Amino acid sequence: MPSFETLSVFPEVQTAYMDASIMGRARERGIFDFRAHDLRDWTHDRHNTVDDAPFGGGAGMLMKPEPIYEAVEAIASDGAAPHVVFFSPVGETFTQRCAERLSRLERVLFVCGRYEGIDERCYRLADETISLGDFVLTGGELAAMVVIDACVRLLPGALGDSMSAQEESFSAAGLLEYEQYTRPASFRGMDVPEVLTSGDHGRVDAWRRANAIERTARLRPDMLESADITPEERAWAYQVARGAASGTDEIGE
């Protein structure tokens, strides 16, 4: 059973999320384990200090190296050595491929920064550093939850339907997910595509494949190069992408 752990000054934020909905049910069924470690447990002063002013001056406070090193070393000594992940703007951008890789590991520890950041020396503890994108969060707690959520939903049995994760956007095919609809079939003049109400599963599957390719071509043409599609599908997709870019809305034959 894979184990995901966090090291943070606000572990209660993460525990609440991991007890809810799909994450909570998956934990109850023993699909994965989760533990939130409180960094302040490795401090040694009466104020449980985890930060200090940066050398050279500047705004904000930096997380000190001593508690982080002690915590990571203590956690690593308890069982199998974890794969240690830090978050930073300089890290590799998180993708579905990264989630797939992390979901296959036995034990992963996410170190969550706060304040102005983490003392640079702490990054020597990292097996890898991840960035969620070109924006700034108040702390790494949310980033860790995003990554763990993306990993857990890939675990067998986590979603209930084994096909759910396979068909989602950025899955093995490398495409955006097809459009989805529910009742009513007609709403305010907007009708569900007829093929989806036909009961013909072969037609439905073909429509979903074509729709996923077309949506990707229109909205994320950058994904087409690595998408798992046939040469004929690729040629049509690039035609759709060119039409969308030029505003002519061409979709080909």
Short mmCIF file of N, CA, C and O in Angstrom, two decimals, residues 1-6 14-15 17-36 102-103 105-108 110 144-145 147-159:
data_model
loop_
_atom_site.label_atom_id
_atom_site.label_comp_id
_atom_site.label_asym_id
_atom_site.label_seq_id
_atom_site.Cartn_x
_atom_site.Cartn_y
_atom_site.Cartn_z
N MET A 1 0.84 -1.20 0.00
CA MET A 1 0.00 0.00 0.00
C MET A 1 0.88 1.25 0.00
O MET A 1 1.71 1.42 0.87
N PRO A 2 0.72 2.13 -0.98
CA PRO A 2 1.54 3.33 -1.02
C PRO A 2 1.21 4.28 0.13
O PRO A 2 0.08 4.33 0.62
N SER A 3 2.22 5.00 0.56
CA SER A 3 2.06 5.93 1.67
C SER A 3 2.47 7.33 1.21
O SER A 3 3.55 7.52 0.64
N PHE A 4 1.59 8.30 1.45
CA PHE A 4 1.89 9.70 1.16
C PHE A 4 1.94 10.45 2.49
O PHE A 4 1.00 10.35 3.30
N GLU A 5 3.01 11.21 2.69
CA GLU A 5 3.18 11.94 3.95
C GLU A 5 3.56 13.38 3.66
O GLU A 5 4.15 13.69 2.62
N THR A 6 3.22 14.25 4.60
CA THR A 6 3.57 15.66 4.47
C THR A 6 4.28 16.13 5.73
O THR A 6 4.03 15.62 6.83
N GLN A 14 -4.32 19.65 6.00
CA GLN A 14 -4.23 18.52 5.09
C GLN A 14 -5.03 17.33 5.58
O GLN A 14 -5.67 16.62 4.79
N THR A 15 -5.03 17.10 6.87
CA THR A 15 -5.77 15.98 7.43
C THR A 15 -7.25 16.08 7.12
O THR A 15 -7.91 15.09 6.78
N TYR A 17 -8.73 17.50 4.58
CA TYR A 17 -9.00 17.19 3.18
C TYR A 17 -8.88 15.70 2.91
O TYR A 17 -9.70 15.11 2.20
N MET A 18 -7.88 15.08 3.49
CA MET A 18 -7.64 13.66 3.22
C MET A 18 -8.66 12.75 3.89
O MET A 18 -8.71 11.55 3.60
N ASP A 19 -9.47 13.29 4.79
CA ASP A 19 -10.53 12.51 5.42
C ASP A 19 -11.85 12.62 4.66
O ASP A 19 -12.83 11.95 5.03
N ALA A 20 -11.91 13.44 3.63
CA ALA A 20 -13.17 13.73 2.95
C ALA A 20 -13.27 13.03 1.60
O ALA A 20 -12.27 12.70 0.97
N SER A 21 -14.51 12.81 1.16
CA SER A 21 -14.85 12.39 -0.19
C SER A 21 -14.04 11.18 -0.67
O SER A 21 -13.82 10.22 0.06
N ILE A 22 -13.56 11.25 -1.91
CA ILE A 22 -12.85 10.13 -2.52
C ILE A 22 -11.59 9.78 -1.75
O ILE A 22 -11.28 8.60 -1.54
N MET A 23 -10.85 10.79 -1.29
CA MET A 23 -9.63 10.52 -0.54
C MET A 23 -9.94 9.75 0.74
O MET A 23 -9.28 8.77 1.08
N GLY A 24 -10.96 10.21 1.46
CA GLY A 24 -11.32 9.56 2.72
C GLY A 24 -11.77 8.13 2.53
O GLY A 24 -11.38 7.22 3.29
N ARG A 25 -12.61 7.90 1.51
CA ARG A 25 -13.09 6.54 1.26
C ARG A 25 -11.95 5.61 0.84
O ARG A 25 -11.91 4.44 1.24
N ALA A 26 -11.04 6.14 0.02
CA ALA A 26 -9.91 5.32 -0.41
C ALA A 26 -9.01 4.96 0.77
O ALA A 26 -8.50 3.83 0.85
N ARG A 27 -8.82 5.88 1.69
CA ARG A 27 -8.03 5.59 2.89
C ARG A 27 -8.70 4.53 3.73
O ARG A 27 -8.06 3.60 4.22
N GLU A 28 -10.03 4.65 3.91
CA GLU A 28 -10.77 3.69 4.71
C GLU A 28 -10.68 2.28 4.12
O GLU A 28 -10.65 1.29 4.86
N ARG A 29 -10.61 2.19 2.80
CA ARG A 29 -10.53 0.87 2.14
C ARG A 29 -9.10 0.35 2.07
O ARG A 29 -8.85 -0.72 1.53
N GLY A 30 -8.15 1.11 2.62
CA GLY A 30 -6.77 0.65 2.63
C GLY A 30 -6.06 0.74 1.30
O GLY A 30 -5.08 0.04 1.07
N ILE A 31 -6.53 1.63 0.42
CA ILE A 31 -5.91 1.78 -0.89
C ILE A 31 -4.60 2.56 -0.78
O ILE A 31 -3.66 2.34 -1.54
N PHE A 32 -4.55 3.49 0.16
CA PHE A 32 -3.31 4.21 0.42
C PHE A 32 -3.31 4.66 1.87
O PHE A 32 -4.33 4.65 2.55
N ASP A 33 -2.14 5.07 2.33
CA ASP A 33 -2.00 5.58 3.69
C ASP A 33 -1.56 7.04 3.62
O ASP A 33 -0.86 7.45 2.68
N PHE A 34 -1.99 7.82 4.60
CA PHE A 34 -1.60 9.23 4.65
C PHE A 34 -1.26 9.62 6.08
O PHE A 34 -1.95 9.22 7.03
N ARG A 35 -0.21 10.42 6.21
CA ARG A 35 0.15 10.94 7.52
C ARG A 35 0.70 12.35 7.37
O ARG A 35 1.53 12.61 6.49
N ALA A 36 0.21 13.26 8.20
CA ALA A 36 0.68 14.65 8.19
C ALA A 36 1.55 14.89 9.41
O ALA A 36 1.08 14.79 10.55
N LEU A 102 4.83 9.11 -9.46
CA LEU A 102 4.81 9.18 -8.00
C LEU A 102 3.82 8.18 -7.40
O LEU A 102 4.05 7.64 -6.31
N SER A 103 2.72 7.91 -8.11
CA SER A 103 1.71 6.99 -7.59
C SER A 103 2.24 5.56 -7.48
O SER A 103 1.66 4.74 -6.77
N LEU A 105 5.27 4.79 -6.38
CA LEU A 105 6.29 4.69 -5.33
C LEU A 105 5.69 4.18 -4.02
O LEU A 105 4.51 4.37 -3.74
N GLU A 106 6.53 3.54 -3.23
CA GLU A 106 6.08 2.95 -1.96
C GLU A 106 5.78 4.02 -0.91
O GLU A 106 4.80 3.93 -0.16
N ARG A 107 6.62 5.04 -0.85
CA ARG A 107 6.48 6.05 0.21
C ARG A 107 7.00 7.39 -0.30
O ARG A 107 8.13 7.47 -0.79
N VAL A 108 6.17 8.43 -0.20
CA VAL A 108 6.56 9.76 -0.67
C VAL A 108 6.32 10.77 0.46
O VAL A 108 5.25 10.77 1.07
N PHE A 110 6.26 14.82 1.24
CA PHE A 110 6.21 16.16 0.68
C PHE A 110 6.55 17.18 1.76
O PHE A 110 5.86 17.25 2.79
N ALA A 144 0.89 20.25 -1.96
CA ALA A 144 1.00 18.83 -1.62
C ALA A 144 -0.33 18.12 -1.80
O ALA A 144 -0.38 16.99 -2.30
N MET A 145 -1.43 18.78 -1.42
CA MET A 145 -2.75 18.16 -1.57
C MET A 145 -3.10 17.95 -3.04
O MET A 145 -3.69 16.94 -3.42
N VAL A 147 -0.99 17.44 -5.51
CA VAL A 147 -0.19 16.34 -6.04
C VAL A 147 -0.69 14.99 -5.51
O VAL A 147 -0.83 14.02 -6.26
N ILE A 148 -0.97 14.92 -4.21
CA ILE A 148 -1.45 13.66 -3.63
C ILE A 148 -2.79 13.27 -4.23
O ILE A 148 -3.02 12.10 -4.55
N ASP A 149 -3.69 14.24 -4.39
CA ASP A 149 -4.99 13.96 -4.99
C ASP A 149 -4.81 13.37 -6.39
O ASP A 149 -5.44 12.37 -6.75
N ALA A 150 -3.95 14.00 -7.18
CA ALA A 150 -3.71 13.51 -8.55
C ALA A 150 -3.12 12.11 -8.55
O ALA A 150 -3.41 11.30 -9.45
N CYS A 151 -2.30 11.79 -7.55
CA CYS A 151 -1.69 10.46 -7.46
C CYS A 151 -2.69 9.41 -6.99
O CYS A 151 -2.78 8.32 -7.56
N VAL A 152 -3.46 9.74 -5.96
CA VAL A 152 -4.37 8.76 -5.36
C VAL A 152 -5.43 8.31 -6.36
O VAL A 152 -5.77 7.12 -6.44
N ARG A 153 -5.96 9.23 -7.16
CA ARG A 153 -7.03 8.85 -8.09
C ARG A 153 -6.54 7.89 -9.17
O ARG A 153 -7.35 7.29 -9.87
N LEU A 154 -5.23 7.71 -9.29
CA LEU A 154 -4.68 6.75 -10.24
C LEU A 154 -4.53 5.35 -9.64
O LEU A 154 -4.28 4.38 -10.37
N LEU A 155 -4.67 5.24 -8.32
CA LEU A 155 -4.50 3.95 -7.67
C LEU A 155 -5.70 3.04 -7.95
O LEU A 155 -6.84 3.50 -7.91
N PRO A 156 -5.47 1.78 -8.23
CA PRO A 156 -6.57 0.85 -8.51
C PRO A 156 -7.60 0.85 -7.38
O PRO A 156 -7.26 0.67 -6.21
N GLY A 157 -8.86 1.08 -7.75
CA GLY A 157 -9.94 1.05 -6.77
C GLY A 157 -10.27 2.38 -6.14
O GLY A 157 -11.31 2.52 -5.49
N ALA A 158 -9.43 3.38 -6.31
CA ALA A 158 -9.66 4.66 -5.65
C ALA A 158 -10.91 5.36 -6.16
O ALA A 158 -11.66 5.98 -5.40
N LEU A 159 -11.16 5.27 -7.47
CA LEU A 159 -12.31 5.96 -8.05
C LEU A 159 -13.54 5.08 -8.18
O LEU A 159 -14.61 5.56 -8.55
#
